[in-house]
Amino acid sequence: MGSPVIVAVVCAAIACAPPAWATPFSLFDRAYSHKVRAGEDFLYASLPDPNVCIAGTLTQKAKDRALESMNRIRALHGLAKVRYSSRYDRSVQEAALIQAANGYPGHYPKPSARCYTAAGAEASRTSNLYSGGGGVDPVVHMIGWTNDARNRSTVAAAGHRRWVLNPFATYMSYGQVEGYAAQKVFGFDRESKFLPPITVDYIAFPYETYPFTLMADDPPWSFSVVEDKKSLQGNRHPYFQLATVRVTRVSDGTRLRVSHLYNDGGEKKVLNFLSWRVAGWEFDTLYQVEIRNVAMQSRKLQSFSYRVYIDRAGRQPETAREARGQVRFERDREKPLPSVRPSRQRKITREAREREARAAARAAKRLGEYRKE
């Protein structure tokens, strides 16, 4: 969410594509690219009708599908599952109705908008929004919000992605009317509050072995620091004023061109945020990413390093699997969600870099002396 924004307009359906809910959970296997439509029987317990301001209601299967896809995406980053809040079903459905009836009036619809309700307006303000047409599989919306490549506000700020991958998130609610969707991401005042388990030190996108569908349309790569595990506000800090980004192809050591660096401290959004573009990256190729000179709240500069493999062929490289133990999407929807076992995230301190540099200098000196003999 963040600024008043939306992602992607839904394209026409692929005639040959089977209904997504009838296939295995296949973010790895099919690039939906905002094209997979869903049938009314799957989506609606009662049909909406924007012409007469009827919001309708979603089936439990549709809501479960939205929750499942969000939690599987969060699992890729070592983040805890969120719970579904049915207390806000009516308001998010009315928010989706307002969007559909007015062709997307944004996060702050005016009272003069068609089908306006106070509850729908409130949900519009506290939700990720998606514009489109025709019933759409909820997983398509989750892909779009996470990818965020077509964010109408600031693509580099990836406001929707930041809410999906918020480590402090505990609940979600989801509504859809004819492809227009609302995912409530904050303001769950009627639910009990609790602190989710947070074990990661950062959130990177893409990260380790990653489904290619989440990288459709070449979205910006991103990184956020999770220094304070107890408070969301405790992570609002200008971490990236001095930061640099390096992306290296592991196979031959080639450094890819990094551009369009964007950063903010998270003052008006969720977490602090650094994003960038990578030129010439390829599917099924292993990369090393280094974020250097991150200004921690302790006033020390720190660096972070992790690997990325954007999996299109469905073959995870041994090097990435052995190094990270990445949680991957299950191919069978019927299997239980994988437990979140985040991989050990590597941090490189300035002192460690200096030690490595001194050791390398000593080794080079010895090599030079050896060659002279």
mmCIF file of C-alpha atoms in Angstrom:
data_model
loop_
_atom_site.group_PDB
_atom_site.id
_atom_site.type_symbol
_atom_site.label_atom_id
_atom_site.label_comp_id
_atom_site.label_asym_id
_atom_site.label_seq_id
_atom_site.Cartn_x
_atom_site.Cartn_y
_atom_site.Cartn_z
ATOM 1 C CA MET A 1 0.000 0.000 0.000
ATOM 2 C CA GLY A 2 2.110 2.980 1.198
ATOM 3 C CA SER A 3 1.211 5.851 -1.158
ATOM 4 C CA PRO A 4 -2.077 5.833 -3.051
ATOM 5 C CA VAL A 5 -1.192 3.213 -5.600
ATOM 6 C CA ILE A 6 -2.368 0.207 -7.531
ATOM 7 C CA VAL A 7 -0.676 -2.587 -9.370
ATOM 8 C CA ALA A 8 -1.346 -3.963 -12.832
ATOM 9 C CA VAL A 9 -4.452 -4.095 -14.928
ATOM 10 C CA VAL A 10 -5.618 -7.643 -15.458
ATOM 11 C CA CYS A 11 -5.083 -8.857 -19.026
ATOM 12 C CA ALA A 12 -7.358 -11.112 -21.009
ATOM 13 C CA ALA A 13 -7.598 -14.758 -20.034
ATOM 14 C CA ILE A 14 -5.524 -17.434 -21.746
ATOM 15 C CA ALA A 15 -8.050 -19.643 -23.431
ATOM 16 C CA CYS A 16 -5.942 -22.779 -23.083
ATOM 17 C CA ALA A 17 -5.041 -22.240 -19.419
ATOM 18 C CA PRO A 18 -6.832 -24.510 -16.943
ATOM 19 C CA PRO A 19 -8.397 -22.853 -13.903
ATOM 20 C CA ALA A 20 -5.563 -22.111 -11.474
ATOM 21 C CA TRP A 21 -7.467 -23.428 -8.482
ATOM 22 C CA ALA A 22 -7.870 -26.801 -10.196
ATOM 23 C CA THR A 23 -4.115 -27.292 -10.643
ATOM 24 C CA PRO A 24 -1.331 -27.812 -8.142
ATOM 25 C CA PHE A 25 -0.126 -24.665 -6.420
ATOM 26 C CA SER A 26 2.268 -23.744 -9.206
ATOM 27 C CA LEU A 27 3.879 -20.334 -8.846
ATOM 28 C CA PHE A 28 7.022 -22.075 -10.044
ATOM 29 C CA ASP A 29 5.347 -23.688 -13.064
ATOM 30 C CA ARG A 30 3.069 -21.070 -14.636
ATOM 31 C CA ALA A 31 3.774 -17.390 -15.189
ATOM 32 C CA TYR A 32 0.241 -16.207 -14.610
ATOM 33 C CA SER A 33 1.258 -12.697 -15.676
ATOM 34 C CA HIS A 34 -2.067 -11.357 -14.394
ATOM 35 C CA LYS A 35 -4.036 -13.505 -16.893
ATOM 36 C CA VAL A 36 -5.591 -16.404 -14.996
ATOM 37 C CA ARG A 37 -9.303 -15.930 -14.494
ATOM 38 C CA ALA A 38 -11.390 -17.621 -11.830
ATOM 39 C CA GLY A 39 -14.954 -18.881 -12.079
ATOM 40 C CA GLU A 40 -17.824 -17.378 -10.126
ATOM 41 C CA ASP A 41 -18.500 -20.675 -8.358
ATOM 42 C CA PHE A 42 -14.985 -20.664 -6.947
ATOM 43 C CA LEU A 43 -14.884 -16.984 -5.997
ATOM 44 C CA TYR A 44 -18.338 -16.032 -4.777
ATOM 45 C CA ALA A 45 -20.706 -17.345 -2.157
ATOM 46 C CA SER A 46 -23.023 -14.543 -3.269
ATOM 47 C CA LEU A 47 -22.473 -12.590 -6.469
ATOM 48 C CA PRO A 48 -21.448 -8.919 -6.476
ATOM 49 C CA ASP A 49 -23.059 -6.400 -8.824
ATOM 50 C CA PRO A 50 -21.377 -2.981 -9.061
ATOM 51 C CA ASN A 51 -24.285 -1.682 -11.164
ATOM 52 C CA VAL A 52 -26.581 -1.786 -8.138
ATOM 53 C CA CYS A 53 -23.863 -1.512 -5.438
ATOM 54 C CA ILE A 54 -24.027 -5.101 -4.212
ATOM 55 C CA ALA A 55 -20.646 -6.157 -2.792
ATOM 56 C CA GLY A 56 -21.321 -9.892 -2.651
ATOM 57 C CA THR A 57 -19.306 -12.303 -0.516
ATOM 58 C CA LEU A 58 -16.349 -14.575 -1.239
ATOM 59 C CA THR A 59 -16.249 -18.315 -0.691
ATOM 60 C CA GLN A 60 -14.058 -19.768 2.019
ATOM 61 C CA LYS A 61 -11.967 -21.417 -0.709
ATOM 62 C CA ALA A 62 -11.184 -18.058 -2.294
ATOM 63 C CA LYS A 63 -10.173 -16.530 1.043
ATOM 64 C CA ASP A 64 -8.093 -19.591 1.911
ATOM 65 C CA ARG A 65 -6.385 -19.314 -1.457
ATOM 66 C CA ALA A 66 -5.398 -15.685 -0.780
ATOM 67 C CA LEU A 67 -4.082 -16.550 2.685
ATOM 68 C CA GLU A 68 -2.203 -19.619 1.467
ATOM 69 C CA SER A 69 -0.439 -17.779 -1.342
ATOM 70 C CA MET A 70 0.592 -14.919 0.932
ATOM 71 C CA ASN A 71 2.002 -17.294 3.537
ATOM 72 C CA ARG A 72 3.911 -19.290 0.941
ATOM 73 C CA ILE A 73 5.481 -16.086 -0.353
ATOM 74 C CA ARG A 74 6.383 -15.047 3.186
ATOM 75 C CA ALA A 75 7.916 -18.472 3.820
ATOM 76 C CA LEU A 76 10.385 -17.819 1.013
ATOM 77 C CA HIS A 77 11.787 -15.034 3.160
ATOM 78 C CA GLY A 78 11.734 -16.868 6.484
ATOM 79 C CA LEU A 79 8.754 -14.855 7.744
ATOM 80 C CA ALA A 80 6.034 -16.143 10.050
ATOM 81 C CA LYS A 81 2.557 -16.938 8.732
ATOM 82 C CA VAL A 82 -0.231 -14.419 9.095
ATOM 83 C CA ARG A 83 -3.762 -15.320 10.154
ATOM 84 C CA TYR A 84 -6.966 -14.560 8.294
ATOM 85 C CA SER A 85 -9.319 -12.074 9.941
ATOM 86 C CA SER A 86 -12.940 -12.596 8.918
ATOM 87 C CA ARG A 87 -13.938 -9.568 11.017
ATOM 88 C CA TYR A 88 -13.063 -7.323 8.077
ATOM 89 C CA ASP A 89 -14.568 -9.401 5.267
ATOM 90 C CA ARG A 90 -17.434 -6.995 4.712
ATOM 91 C CA SER A 91 -15.246 -3.869 4.677
ATOM 92 C CA VAL A 92 -12.630 -5.264 2.222
ATOM 93 C CA GLN A 93 -15.420 -6.524 -0.045
ATOM 94 C CA GLU A 94 -16.989 -3.056 0.025
ATOM 95 C CA ALA A 95 -13.564 -1.544 -0.705
ATOM 96 C CA ALA A 96 -13.258 -3.791 -3.761
ATOM 97 C CA LEU A 97 -16.797 -2.772 -4.775
ATOM 98 C CA ILE A 98 -15.885 0.943 -4.612
ATOM 99 C CA GLN A 99 -12.861 0.304 -6.801
ATOM 100 C CA ALA A 100 -14.904 -1.690 -9.332
ATOM 101 C CA ALA A 101 -17.820 0.749 -9.427
ATOM 102 C CA ASN A 102 -15.582 3.778 -10.008
ATOM 103 C CA GLY A 103 -12.756 2.330 -12.085
ATOM 104 C CA TYR A 104 -10.334 2.656 -9.187
ATOM 105 C CA PRO A 105 -10.684 5.906 -7.232
ATOM 106 C CA GLY A 106 -7.618 5.019 -5.128
ATOM 107 C CA HIS A 107 -6.965 4.661 -1.418
ATOM 108 C CA TYR A 108 -9.045 7.712 -0.507
ATOM 109 C CA PRO A 109 -12.418 7.494 -2.309
ATOM 110 C CA LYS A 110 -14.652 10.520 -1.840
ATOM 111 C CA PRO A 111 -18.125 10.212 -0.288
ATOM 112 C CA SER A 112 -19.533 11.160 -3.685
ATOM 113 C CA ALA A 113 -18.061 7.991 -5.238
ATOM 114 C CA ARG A 114 -20.535 5.384 -6.459
ATOM 115 C CA CYS A 115 -21.257 2.592 -3.914
ATOM 116 C CA TYR A 116 -19.376 4.541 -1.226
ATOM 117 C CA THR A 117 -19.544 3.253 2.349
ATOM 118 C CA ALA A 118 -17.535 4.400 5.346
ATOM 119 C CA ALA A 119 -16.333 0.841 5.982
ATOM 120 C CA GLY A 120 -15.281 0.440 2.362
ATOM 121 C CA ALA A 121 -13.413 3.745 2.421
ATOM 122 C CA GLU A 122 -11.593 2.746 5.600
ATOM 123 C CA ALA A 123 -10.581 -0.581 4.087
ATOM 124 C CA SER A 124 -9.397 1.197 0.942
ATOM 125 C CA ARG A 125 -7.116 3.316 3.092
ATOM 126 C CA THR A 126 -5.640 0.325 4.973
ATOM 127 C CA SER A 127 -5.298 -2.119 2.082
ATOM 128 C CA ASN A 128 -3.212 -3.015 -0.913
ATOM 129 C CA LEU A 129 -5.445 -2.365 -3.935
ATOM 130 C CA TYR A 130 -5.527 -3.963 -7.370
ATOM 131 C CA SER A 131 -7.420 -2.842 -10.461
ATOM 132 C CA GLY A 132 -8.622 -5.168 -13.172
ATOM 133 C CA GLY A 133 -11.601 -6.753 -14.820
ATOM 134 C CA GLY A 134 -13.218 -10.167 -14.537
ATOM 135 C CA GLY A 135 -12.872 -12.642 -11.701
ATOM 136 C CA VAL A 136 -9.212 -13.431 -10.986
ATOM 137 C CA ASP A 137 -7.493 -16.163 -8.990
ATOM 138 C CA PRO A 138 -6.422 -14.534 -5.684
ATOM 139 C CA VAL A 139 -2.862 -15.819 -6.147
ATOM 140 C CA VAL A 140 -2.546 -13.480 -9.148
ATOM 141 C CA HIS A 141 -3.161 -10.527 -6.869
ATOM 142 C CA MET A 142 -0.572 -11.765 -4.377
ATOM 143 C CA ILE A 143 1.985 -12.153 -7.158
ATOM 144 C CA GLY A 144 1.199 -8.629 -8.372
ATOM 145 C CA TRP A 145 1.498 -7.054 -4.926
ATOM 146 C CA THR A 146 4.782 -8.823 -4.230
ATOM 147 C CA ASN A 147 6.241 -8.184 -7.670
ATOM 148 C CA ASP A 148 5.009 -4.558 -7.618
ATOM 149 C CA ALA A 149 6.490 -3.882 -11.065
ATOM 150 C CA ARG A 150 3.420 -1.891 -12.169
ATOM 151 C CA ASN A 151 2.919 0.184 -9.063
ATOM 152 C CA ARG A 152 1.232 3.410 -10.216
ATOM 153 C CA SER A 153 2.897 5.532 -7.543
ATOM 154 C CA THR A 154 6.629 4.899 -7.167
ATOM 155 C CA VAL A 155 7.791 1.554 -8.497
ATOM 156 C CA ALA A 156 11.127 1.904 -6.708
ATOM 157 C CA ALA A 157 9.389 2.256 -3.323
ATOM 158 C CA ALA A 158 7.418 -1.009 -3.842
ATOM 159 C CA GLY A 159 4.794 -0.050 -1.287
ATOM 160 C CA HIS A 160 2.655 -3.174 -1.770
ATOM 161 C CA ARG A 161 5.596 -5.571 -1.475
ATOM 162 C CA ARG A 162 6.649 -3.998 1.791
ATOM 163 C CA TRP A 163 3.271 -4.826 3.341
ATOM 164 C CA VAL A 164 3.214 -8.405 2.039
ATOM 165 C CA LEU A 165 6.717 -8.960 3.456
ATOM 166 C CA ASN A 166 6.219 -6.994 6.661
ATOM 167 C CA PRO A 167 7.853 -9.172 9.376
ATOM 168 C CA PHE A 168 5.511 -7.706 11.995
ATOM 169 C CA ALA A 169 2.320 -8.579 10.056
ATOM 170 C CA THR A 170 -0.119 -10.798 11.958
ATOM 171 C CA TYR A 171 -3.406 -10.712 9.987
ATOM 172 C CA MET A 172 -4.822 -10.223 6.523
ATOM 173 C CA SER A 173 -8.286 -9.961 4.967
ATOM 174 C CA TYR A 174 -9.108 -10.148 1.279
ATOM 175 C CA GLY A 175 -11.922 -8.946 -0.951
ATOM 176 C CA GLN A 176 -12.545 -9.054 -4.707
ATOM 177 C CA VAL A 177 -15.206 -7.725 -7.047
ATOM 178 C CA GLU A 178 -14.734 -8.589 -10.729
ATOM 179 C CA GLY A 179 -10.949 -8.533 -10.555
ATOM 180 C CA TYR A 180 -10.692 -5.419 -8.393
ATOM 181 C CA ALA A 181 -9.206 -6.488 -5.080
ATOM 182 C CA ALA A 182 -8.364 -5.221 -1.613
ATOM 183 C CA GLN A 183 -5.977 -6.880 0.829
ATOM 184 C CA LYS A 184 -6.182 -5.313 4.266
ATOM 185 C CA VAL A 185 -2.630 -5.014 5.614
ATOM 186 C CA PHE A 186 -2.922 -2.884 8.763
ATOM 187 C CA GLY A 187 -5.472 -1.438 11.167
ATOM 188 C CA PHE A 188 -6.726 -4.725 12.660
ATOM 189 C CA ASP A 189 -8.033 -2.989 15.760
ATOM 190 C CA ARG A 190 -10.743 -5.589 16.416
ATOM 191 C CA GLU A 191 -8.244 -8.458 16.580
ATOM 192 C CA SER A 192 -6.018 -9.429 19.482
ATOM 193 C CA LYS A 193 -2.499 -8.087 19.232
ATOM 194 C CA PHE A 194 0.589 -10.256 19.436
ATOM 195 C CA LEU A 195 4.211 -10.129 18.364
ATOM 196 C CA PRO A 196 5.043 -12.702 15.678
ATOM 197 C CA PRO A 197 8.319 -14.640 15.921
ATOM 198 C CA ILE A 198 10.971 -12.752 13.960
ATOM 199 C CA THR A 199 14.305 -14.457 13.378
ATOM 200 C CA VAL A 200 15.588 -12.759 10.216
ATOM 201 C CA ASP A 201 18.023 -9.857 10.168
ATOM 202 C CA TYR A 202 16.936 -8.603 6.774
ATOM 203 C CA ILE A 203 14.367 -9.092 4.006
ATOM 204 C CA ALA A 204 15.682 -9.313 0.456
ATOM 205 C CA PHE A 205 13.774 -9.585 -2.838
ATOM 206 C CA PRO A 206 14.469 -11.774 -4.748
ATOM 207 C CA TYR A 207 16.067 -14.067 -2.171
ATOM 208 C CA GLU A 208 17.889 -17.371 -2.513
ATOM 209 C CA THR A 209 15.975 -19.812 -4.765
ATOM 210 C CA TYR A 210 13.030 -17.744 -5.993
ATOM 211 C CA PRO A 211 9.989 -18.487 -8.219
ATOM 212 C CA PHE A 212 10.337 -16.819 -11.603
ATOM 213 C CA THR A 213 6.678 -15.749 -11.565
ATOM 214 C CA LEU A 214 7.425 -13.328 -8.750
ATOM 215 C CA MET A 215 10.064 -11.703 -10.966
ATOM 216 C CA ALA A 216 7.826 -11.188 -14.030
ATOM 217 C CA ASP A 217 8.081 -7.732 -15.626
ATOM 218 C CA ASP A 218 11.600 -7.223 -14.194
ATOM 219 C CA PRO A 219 10.669 -5.533 -10.882
ATOM 220 C CA PRO A 220 13.254 -3.695 -8.769
ATOM 221 C CA TRP A 221 15.314 -5.811 -6.378
ATOM 222 C CA SER A 222 15.113 -4.699 -2.756
ATOM 223 C CA PHE A 223 16.506 -5.016 0.758
ATOM 224 C CA SER A 224 15.305 -4.016 4.247
ATOM 225 C CA VAL A 225 17.059 -4.303 7.612
ATOM 226 C CA VAL A 226 15.250 -5.894 10.567
ATOM 227 C CA GLU A 227 17.420 -4.706 13.411
ATOM 228 C CA ASP A 228 14.715 -4.322 16.061
ATOM 229 C CA LYS A 229 12.780 -7.598 16.473
ATOM 230 C CA LYS A 230 10.285 -6.094 18.935
ATOM 231 C CA SER A 231 9.022 -2.957 17.228
ATOM 232 C CA LEU A 232 8.177 -2.031 13.660
ATOM 233 C CA GLN A 233 8.889 1.621 14.408
ATOM 234 C CA GLY A 234 12.277 0.611 15.794
ATOM 235 C CA ASN A 235 13.413 -0.165 12.241
ATOM 236 C CA ARG A 236 12.671 3.253 10.808
ATOM 237 C CA HIS A 237 16.185 4.561 10.374
ATOM 238 C CA PRO A 238 18.303 5.940 7.464
ATOM 239 C CA TYR A 239 20.296 2.746 6.998
ATOM 240 C CA PHE A 240 21.166 3.242 3.339
ATOM 241 C CA GLN A 241 22.530 6.764 2.908
ATOM 242 C CA LEU A 242 26.032 5.345 2.330
ATOM 243 C CA ALA A 243 25.049 1.935 1.018
ATOM 244 C CA THR A 244 26.346 0.399 -2.198
ATOM 245 C CA VAL A 245 25.047 -2.698 -3.999
ATOM 246 C CA ARG A 246 27.035 -5.324 -5.859
ATOM 247 C CA VAL A 247 25.494 -8.216 -7.857
ATOM 248 C CA THR A 248 27.953 -10.808 -9.128
ATOM 249 C CA ARG A 249 27.361 -13.834 -11.334
ATOM 250 C CA VAL A 250 28.850 -16.705 -9.362
ATOM 251 C CA SER A 251 29.848 -18.872 -12.321
ATOM 252 C CA ASP A 252 32.414 -16.434 -13.718
ATOM 253 C CA GLY A 253 32.652 -13.533 -11.276
ATOM 254 C CA THR A 254 31.051 -11.044 -13.673
ATOM 255 C CA ARG A 255 29.574 -8.008 -11.946
ATOM 256 C CA LEU A 256 26.198 -6.929 -13.312
ATOM 257 C CA ARG A 257 25.350 -3.265 -13.723
ATOM 258 C CA VAL A 258 23.295 -1.910 -10.817
ATOM 259 C CA SER A 259 21.337 1.317 -11.290
ATOM 260 C CA HIS A 260 18.357 3.378 -10.090
ATOM 261 C CA LEU A 261 19.199 3.070 -6.401
ATOM 262 C CA TYR A 262 16.350 4.252 -4.187
ATOM 263 C CA ASN A 263 16.269 4.385 -0.399
ATOM 264 C CA ASP A 264 14.119 5.621 2.444
ATOM 265 C CA GLY A 265 14.077 5.115 6.178
ATOM 266 C CA GLY A 266 10.482 3.871 6.256
ATOM 267 C CA GLU A 267 9.103 6.969 7.969
ATOM 268 C CA LYS A 268 5.765 6.891 6.133
ATOM 269 C CA LYS A 269 5.748 3.259 5.066
ATOM 270 C CA VAL A 270 6.526 -0.097 6.689
ATOM 271 C CA LEU A 271 10.246 -0.795 7.001
ATOM 272 C CA ASN A 272 13.346 0.990 5.810
ATOM 273 C CA PHE A 273 13.907 0.208 2.144
ATOM 274 C CA LEU A 274 16.641 0.032 -0.475
ATOM 275 C CA SER A 275 15.854 -0.886 -4.087
ATOM 276 C CA TRP A 276 17.782 -1.048 -7.340
ATOM 277 C CA ARG A 277 17.674 -2.325 -10.896
ATOM 278 C CA VAL A 278 19.939 -5.104 -12.185
ATOM 279 C CA ALA A 279 20.794 -5.087 -15.887
ATOM 280 C CA GLY A 280 21.090 -8.377 -17.755
ATOM 281 C CA TRP A 281 20.120 -10.817 -15.006
ATOM 282 C CA GLU A 282 18.963 -14.216 -16.232
ATOM 283 C CA PHE A 283 16.775 -17.037 -15.014
ATOM 284 C CA ASP A 284 18.398 -20.209 -13.630
ATOM 285 C CA THR A 285 21.642 -18.392 -12.839
ATOM 286 C CA LEU A 286 23.266 -18.062 -9.435
ATOM 287 C CA TYR A 287 24.152 -14.557 -8.217
ATOM 288 C CA GLN A 288 25.864 -13.192 -5.134
ATOM 289 C CA VAL A 289 24.407 -9.950 -3.755
ATOM 290 C CA GLU A 290 26.329 -7.722 -1.362
ATOM 291 C CA ILE A 291 24.900 -4.669 0.385
ATOM 292 C CA ARG A 292 27.816 -2.680 1.796
ATOM 293 C CA ASN A 293 28.120 0.273 4.177
ATOM 294 C CA VAL A 294 24.738 -0.113 5.865
ATOM 295 C CA ALA A 295 24.634 2.424 8.710
ATOM 296 C CA MET A 296 23.305 0.526 11.724
ATOM 297 C CA GLN A 297 21.744 2.272 14.702
ATOM 298 C CA SER A 298 24.888 1.440 16.671
ATOM 299 C CA ARG A 299 26.656 3.875 14.281
ATOM 300 C CA LYS A 300 28.721 1.041 12.849
ATOM 301 C CA LEU A 301 28.822 0.279 9.146
ATOM 302 C CA GLN A 302 27.833 -3.270 8.275
ATOM 303 C CA SER A 303 27.549 -5.327 5.114
ATOM 304 C CA PHE A 304 25.166 -8.141 4.174
ATOM 305 C CA SER A 305 25.603 -10.917 1.622
ATOM 306 C CA TYR A 306 23.217 -13.508 0.188
ATOM 307 C CA ARG A 307 22.653 -15.550 -2.962
ATOM 308 C CA VAL A 308 19.874 -15.347 -5.536
ATOM 309 C CA TYR A 309 18.729 -17.982 -8.049
ATOM 310 C CA ILE A 310 15.565 -17.133 -10.002
ATOM 311 C CA ASP A 311 14.196 -20.565 -10.825
ATOM 312 C CA ARG A 312 12.406 -20.993 -14.133
ATOM 313 C CA ALA A 313 13.539 -24.507 -15.079
ATOM 314 C CA GLY A 314 12.592 -25.970 -11.685
ATOM 315 C CA ARG A 315 16.125 -27.129 -10.950
ATOM 316 C CA GLN A 316 17.583 -25.616 -7.824
ATOM 317 C CA PRO A 317 21.410 -25.561 -7.945
ATOM 318 C CA GLU A 318 23.191 -27.710 -5.391
ATOM 319 C CA THR A 319 25.341 -24.796 -4.314
ATOM 320 C CA ALA A 320 22.339 -22.676 -3.358
ATOM 321 C CA ARG A 321 20.491 -25.582 -1.726
ATOM 322 C CA GLU A 322 23.450 -26.644 0.375
ATOM 323 C CA ALA A 323 24.389 -23.101 1.316
ATOM 324 C CA ARG A 324 20.935 -21.914 2.308
ATOM 325 C CA GLY A 325 18.423 -24.731 2.812
ATOM 326 C CA GLN A 326 15.835 -22.521 1.166
ATOM 327 C CA VAL A 327 12.153 -23.184 1.842
ATOM 328 C CA ARG A 328 10.530 -23.647 -1.576
ATOM 329 C CA PHE A 329 6.958 -23.675 -2.730
ATOM 330 C CA GLU A 330 5.345 -27.095 -2.466
ATOM 331 C CA ARG A 331 4.009 -28.296 -5.799
ATOM 332 C CA ASP A 332 1.024 -29.988 -4.241
ATOM 333 C CA ARG A 333 -1.539 -27.623 -2.744
ATOM 334 C CA GLU A 334 -2.881 -30.369 -0.531
ATOM 335 C CA LYS A 335 0.346 -30.637 1.425
ATOM 336 C CA PRO A 336 0.517 -28.600 4.628
ATOM 337 C CA LEU A 337 2.325 -25.294 4.507
ATOM 338 C CA PRO A 338 6.034 -25.696 5.193
ATOM 339 C CA SER A 339 7.173 -24.644 8.621
ATOM 340 C CA VAL A 340 9.256 -21.493 8.504
ATOM 341 C CA ARG A 341 12.895 -22.408 9.032
ATOM 342 C CA PRO A 342 14.785 -19.317 7.932
ATOM 343 C CA SER A 343 18.281 -19.885 6.718
ATOM 344 C CA ARG A 344 21.140 -18.386 8.623
ATOM 345 C CA GLN A 345 21.648 -14.934 7.182
ATOM 346 C CA ARG A 346 25.196 -13.776 6.698
ATOM 347 C CA LYS A 347 26.361 -10.389 7.939
ATOM 348 C CA ILE A 348 29.813 -9.011 7.105
ATOM 349 C CA THR A 349 31.214 -6.504 9.594
ATOM 350 C CA ARG A 350 33.658 -3.805 8.617
ATOM 351 C CA GLU A 351 36.261 -5.404 10.899
ATOM 352 C CA ALA A 352 35.840 -8.722 9.065
ATOM 353 C CA ARG A 353 36.293 -7.027 5.699
ATOM 354 C CA GLU A 354 39.449 -5.311 6.925
ATOM 355 C CA ARG A 355 40.829 -8.618 8.204
ATOM 356 C CA GLU A 356 40.093 -10.245 4.850
ATOM 357 C CA ALA A 357 41.787 -7.372 3.014
ATOM 358 C CA ARG A 358 44.891 -7.615 5.183
ATOM 359 C CA ALA A 359 45.037 -11.386 4.696
ATOM 360 C CA ALA A 360 44.695 -10.954 0.930
ATOM 361 C CA ALA A 361 47.501 -8.369 0.909
ATOM 362 C CA ARG A 362 49.773 -10.701 2.848
ATOM 363 C CA ALA A 363 48.974 -13.545 0.449
ATOM 364 C CA ALA A 364 49.706 -11.337 -2.565
ATOM 365 C CA LYS A 365 53.001 -10.266 -1.041
ATOM 366 C CA ARG A 366 54.036 -13.860 -0.409
ATOM 367 C CA LEU A 367 53.056 -14.808 -3.961
ATOM 368 C CA GLY A 368 55.209 -11.973 -5.341
ATOM 369 C CA GLU A 369 58.163 -13.050 -3.238
ATOM 370 C CA TYR A 370 57.702 -16.650 -4.409
ATOM 371 C CA ARG A 371 57.743 -15.599 -8.067
ATOM 372 C CA LYS A 372 60.973 -13.648 -7.594
ATOM 373 C CA GLU A 373 62.823 -16.696 -6.250
#
